Amino acid sequence: MHPITTTHYLILSAALLAIGAVGVLIRRNIIIMLMSIELILNAVNINLIAFSRHYQDVIGQVFAIFVITVAVAEAAVGLGILIALFRNKATVQADEVEILKW
Amino acid sequence: MPANFVPPSGVEYIRVLPEIILAAVATLIMVLEPLTPAPRKRALGYLALAGFAGALAGAAAAGWRTGPAFSGMLEVDGFATFFRLLVILAGLLVTLVSFPYLRREEAESGEYYALLLYSVAGQTIMVSAADLIVLFIGLEISSIASYVLAGYMRREKLANEAAAKYFLLGSFATAFLLYGIALIYGATGTTRLNGIAQVLSDPRMAPAGILTGTAVALMLVGFAFKISAAPFQVWAPDVYQGAPSPVAAFLAAGPKAAAFAVLLRVFMTAFAPLTGRWLAIMWSLSLLTMIVGNFAALLQTNIKRLLAYSSIAHAGYVLVAVTAHSEEGVQAAMFYLTVYVFMNIGAFAVVAYFSRKGERYVEIEDLAGLGVRQPVLAALFAVILLSLIGVPPTAGFLGKFYIFQAAVKADLLWLTVLGLLNSAVAAYYYLRLIVIMYMKEPGDSLLELPGMAVSTRAALWTSAAAVVVLGLFPALIR
């Protein structure tokens, strides 16, 4: 049997980062983009807790709790902004939001 | 409670006095908001103004008692005090510009002022952070409040769009920053900035290069977004155009200055042992930012977008100072950011006043004839524009001078030459504004131009005066 080491967690976290980043870049539904960002934040949490276990100290776990808290606040604000957008434009598709162009 | 818990001493509370005042006043405004009838909302604005003034005093008091606070999570030193005063002052000036703006748009409410206060509180935490955890929390307090502020006019499609873009790209960038922080914690086993520097500079403990390299790169992406450095600048013009003008002034001043403070602190302390590896990246980042900002600004017809690209270009100049990675470079960056905050708020104050209800007049051509109809206002605007170009004796000139001097001393000759060429390009689009103001016949846009409100006038005069005074007496803040 092979034990699960810190490296395994890092690979899982890197995979989540990649899935999240690709999700933000290729999906056009803003809610799914928001979920992809949450995925990256959870990849961060996995990293932090794996390292915390690796070093046998508590900083990483404390940090993860802060990340979770902030992620909730961010999601609340993000959904609020989306609702305001939806009321005015009735769409959550990023490519239909295009008054502002460079 | 763990056995080794030491309660913070009295002096540590004084060191976080500005944050305490800002957060307390903001919360008080939120409580009073539902109890205040609509015509009296302005009172909450005055309360916010008092809060900013109190926080300025608090930051000064904290500056007399420098040192660490809360088990070394915060480090209140001269650098932190400088930036605390700067971001609080930016908040105060923006509040002044907001008064007549919000009344005109019939959108005055307590939460606007509360959000401003919270955002500034986040920035003061950022600039005094000595630990990546606190840095992250400060950054998010500042950003989350700014996302809401950008979409404050929630019935305007433009504002909705600006807020949505700002939020999506902002949280995406923060996620990368966090991943970088997690990796650096993994590589070094600590989140303290000086602890990280210690581990990185010790060859016996040196962590894997690939891990630290990735971490630094990811964190740089996060910071580059916050300071709107190219190629992470695409959000800035859209957000500045869609957000209410006072908010655009705020976004280009406070959060940007605070993000630069954090960038300087992290890269000059924690990542100082890795200087050789991030220097080339910073070099290209600054050059690209200057070029993208200045050349895109040439093509703009909307004043807010033009100022947005100008703010990107100015971020590029400050990055030159960061690239110099010396004591002198840091001082040059601090001077430039101060001057920039004043120039930027002054310019956006003019836009906020001039645009009229619903921001109808925001095209460059709309300024035609302003020099004849409103000579004083046009003169103040011209002073600010000249400073943005960098014409002596304004502070904009000295700011650029210090930055390029630091760059030359750090042997960054090519960057200096290219930077100077860039500021020559910039002269074109700023001078065009002055030409249109003074040499074109007034059009429809100047009909029914109301008088400027006292508070906007105060903010504009302060900005223009600061630009001139700092240009003549730079020793005041250096």
Coordinates of N, CA, C and O in Angstrom, one line a residue, chain B residues 52-116:
Chain B
F52 N -13.2 60.0 8.2 CA -11.9 60.0 7.5 C -11.0 61.0 8.3 O -9.8 60.7 8.4
A53 N -11.5 62.1 8.7 CA -10.6 63.1 9.5 C -10.1 62.4 10.7 O -8.9 62.5 11.0
G54 N -11.0 61.7 11.5 CA -10.6 61.0 12.7 C -9.5 60.0 12.4 O -8.5 59.8 13.1
A55 N -9.7 59.3 11.2 CA -8.7 58.2 10.9 C -7.4 58.8 10.5 O -6.3 58.2 10.8
L56 N -7.4 60.0 9.9 CA -6.1 60.7 9.6 C -5.4 61.0 10.9 O -4.2 60.7 11.0
A57 N -6.1 61.5 11.9 CA -5.5 61.8 13.2 C -5.0 60.5 13.8 O -3.9 60.4 14.4
G58 N -5.9 59.4 13.7 CA -5.5 58.1 14.2 C -4.2 57.6 13.6 O -3.3 57.1 14.3
A59 N -4.1 57.7 12.3 CA -2.9 57.2 11.6 C -1.7 58.0 12.0 O -0.6 57.5 12.2
A60 N -1.9 59.4 12.2 CA -0.8 60.2 12.7 C -0.3 59.7 14.1 O 0.9 59.6 14.4
A61 N -1.3 59.5 15.0 CA -1.0 59.0 16.3 C -0.3 57.7 16.3 O 0.6 57.4 17.0
A62 N -0.8 56.8 15.4 CA -0.1 55.5 15.3 C 1.3 55.6 14.7 O 2.2 54.9 15.1
G63 N 1.5 56.7 13.9 CA 2.8 56.9 13.3 C 3.8 57.3 14.3 O 5.0 57.1 14.1
W64 N 3.3 57.9 15.5 CA 4.3 58.3 16.5 C 4.7 57.1 17.3 O 5.7 57.2 18.1
R65 N 3.9 56.0 17.3 CA 4.3 54.8 18.1 C 4.5 53.7 17.2 O 3.7 52.7 17.2
T66 N 5.5 53.8 16.3 CA 5.7 52.7 15.4 C 6.1 51.4 16.1 O 6.7 51.4 17.2
G67 N 5.9 50.3 15.4 CA 6.2 49.0 15.9 C 5.2 48.0 15.5 O 4.3 48.3 14.8
P68 N 5.4 46.7 15.9 CA 4.5 45.7 15.5 C 3.3 45.7 16.3 O 3.2 46.2 17.4
A69 N 2.2 45.0 15.8 CA 1.0 44.9 16.6 C 0.4 43.6 16.4 O 0.6 42.9 15.3
F70 N -0.3 43.1 17.4 CA -1.0 41.8 17.3 C -0.1 40.7 16.9 O -0.2 40.1 15.8
S71 N 0.8 40.3 17.8 CA 1.8 39.3 17.6 C 2.5 39.4 16.3 O 2.7 38.4 15.6
G72 N 2.8 40.6 15.9 CA 3.6 40.8 14.6 C 2.8 40.6 13.4 O 3.4 40.5 12.3
M73 N 1.5 40.5 13.4 CA 0.7 40.4 12.2 C 0.7 41.7 11.4 O 0.7 41.7 10.2
L74 N 0.8 42.8 12.2 CA 0.9 44.2 11.5 C 2.2 44.8 11.9 O 2.8 44.5 12.9
E75 N 2.7 45.6 10.9 CA 4.0 46.3 11.2 C 3.7 47.8 10.9 O 3.6 48.1 9.7
V76 N 3.5 48.6 11.9 CA 3.2 50.0 11.7 C 4.6 50.7 11.7 O 5.1 51.1 12.8
D77 N 5.1 51.0 10.5 CA 6.4 51.7 10.4 C 6.2 53.0 9.6 O 5.0 53.3 9.3
G78 N 7.2 53.7 9.3 CA 7.1 54.9 8.5 C 6.4 54.7 7.2 O 5.5 55.4 6.8
F79 N 6.8 53.6 6.5 CA 6.2 53.2 5.2 C 4.7 53.1 5.3 O 3.9 53.6 4.5
A80 N 4.3 52.3 6.3 CA 2.9 52.0 6.5 C 2.1 53.3 6.8 O 1.1 53.6 6.3
T81 N 2.7 54.1 7.7 CA 2.0 55.4 8.1 C 1.9 56.3 6.9 O 0.8 56.9 6.7
F82 N 2.9 56.4 6.0 CA 2.8 57.2 4.8 C 1.6 56.8 4.0 O 0.8 57.6 3.6
F83 N 1.6 55.5 3.7 CA 0.5 55.0 2.8 C -0.9 55.1 3.5 O -1.9 55.3 2.8
R84 N -0.9 54.9 4.8 CA -2.2 55.0 5.5 C -2.7 56.4 5.3 O -3.9 56.6 5.0
L85 N -1.9 57.4 5.6 CA -2.3 58.8 5.4 C -2.8 59.0 4.0 O -3.8 59.7 3.8
L86 N -2.0 58.5 3.0 CA -2.4 58.7 1.6 C -3.7 58.1 1.3 O -4.6 58.8 0.7
V87 N -4.0 56.9 1.7 CA -5.3 56.3 1.2 C -6.4 56.9 2.0 O -7.5 57.1 1.4
I88 N -6.2 57.3 3.2 CA -7.3 58.0 4.0 C -7.6 59.3 3.4 O -8.8 59.7 3.2
L89 N -6.6 60.0 3.0 CA -6.7 61.3 2.3 C -7.5 61.2 1.0 O -8.4 61.9 0.7
A90 N -7.1 60.1 0.3 CA -7.8 59.8 -1.0 C -9.3 59.6 -0.7 O -10.2 60.1 -1.4
G91 N -9.6 58.8 0.3 CA -11.0 58.6 0.7 C -11.7 59.9 1.0 O -12.9 60.1 0.6
L92 N -11.1 60.7 1.7 CA -11.7 62.0 2.2 C -12.0 62.9 0.9 O -13.1 63.4 0.8
L93 N -11.0 63.0 0.0 CA -11.3 63.8 -1.2 C -12.4 63.2 -2.0 O -13.2 64.0 -2.6
V94 N -12.4 61.9 -2.1 CA -13.5 61.3 -2.9 C -14.8 61.5 -2.3 O -15.8 61.7 -3.0
T95 N -14.9 61.5 -1.0 CA -16.2 61.8 -0.3 C -16.6 63.2 -0.7 O -17.8 63.4 -1.0
L96 N -15.7 64.1 -0.7 CA -16.1 65.5 -1.1 C -16.6 65.6 -2.5 O -17.6 66.2 -2.7
V97 N -16.0 64.8 -3.4 CA -16.5 64.9 -4.8 C -17.8 64.2 -4.9 O -18.6 64.5 -5.7
S98 N -18.1 63.2 -4.0 CA -19.3 62.4 -4.1 C -20.5 63.2 -3.7 O -21.6 62.9 -4.2
F99 N -20.4 64.1 -2.8 CA -21.6 64.8 -2.2 C -22.5 65.4 -3.4 O -23.6 64.9 -3.5
P100 N -22.0 66.3 -4.2 CA -22.9 66.9 -5.2 C -23.2 65.8 -6.3 O -24.3 65.9 -6.8
Y101 N -22.3 64.9 -6.5 CA -22.6 63.9 -7.5 C -23.8 63.0 -7.2 O -24.7 62.9 -7.9
L102 N -23.8 62.5 -5.9 CA -24.8 61.6 -5.5 C -26.2 62.4 -5.4 O -27.2 61.9 -5.8
R103 N -26.1 63.7 -5.0 CA -27.4 64.5 -4.9 C -27.9 64.6 -6.3 O -29.1 64.5 -6.6
R104 N -27.0 65.0 -7.3 CA -27.5 65.2 -8.7 C -28.1 63.9 -9.2 O -29.1 64.0 -9.9
E105 N -27.5 62.8 -8.9 CA -28.0 61.5 -9.5 C -29.1 60.9 -8.7 O -29.6 59.8 -8.9
E106 N -29.5 61.7 -7.6 CA -30.6 61.3 -6.7 C -30.3 59.9 -6.2 O -31.2 59.0 -6.2
A107 N -29.1 59.6 -5.8 CA -28.7 58.3 -5.3 C -28.0 58.4 -4.0 O -27.2 57.5 -3.7
E108 N -28.2 59.4 -3.2 CA -27.5 59.6 -1.9 C -28.0 58.5 -0.9 O -29.2 58.4 -0.7
S109 N -27.1 57.8 -0.3 CA -27.5 56.8 0.7 C -26.3 56.5 1.6 O -25.1 56.8 1.2
G110 N -26.6 56.0 2.8 CA -25.6 55.7 3.7 C -24.6 54.7 3.3 O -23.4 54.8 3.6
E111 N -25.1 53.6 2.6 CA -24.2 52.5 2.3 C -23.0 52.9 1.4 O -21.9 52.4 1.5
Y112 N -23.2 54.0 0.5 CA -22.1 54.4 -0.3 C -21.0 54.9 0.6 O -19.8 54.4 0.4
Y113 N -21.3 55.7 1.6 CA -20.2 56.2 2.4 C -19.6 55.1 3.3 O -18.4 55.0 3.5
A114 N -20.5 54.2 3.7 CA -20.0 53.1 4.6 C -19.0 52.2 3.8 O -18.0 51.8 4.2
L115 N -19.4 52.0 2.5 CA -18.5 51.1 1.7 C -17.2 51.8 1.4 O -16.1 51.2 1.4
L116 N -17.2 53.2 1.2 CA -16.0 53.9 1.0 C -15.1 53.7 2.3 O -13.9 53.4 2.2

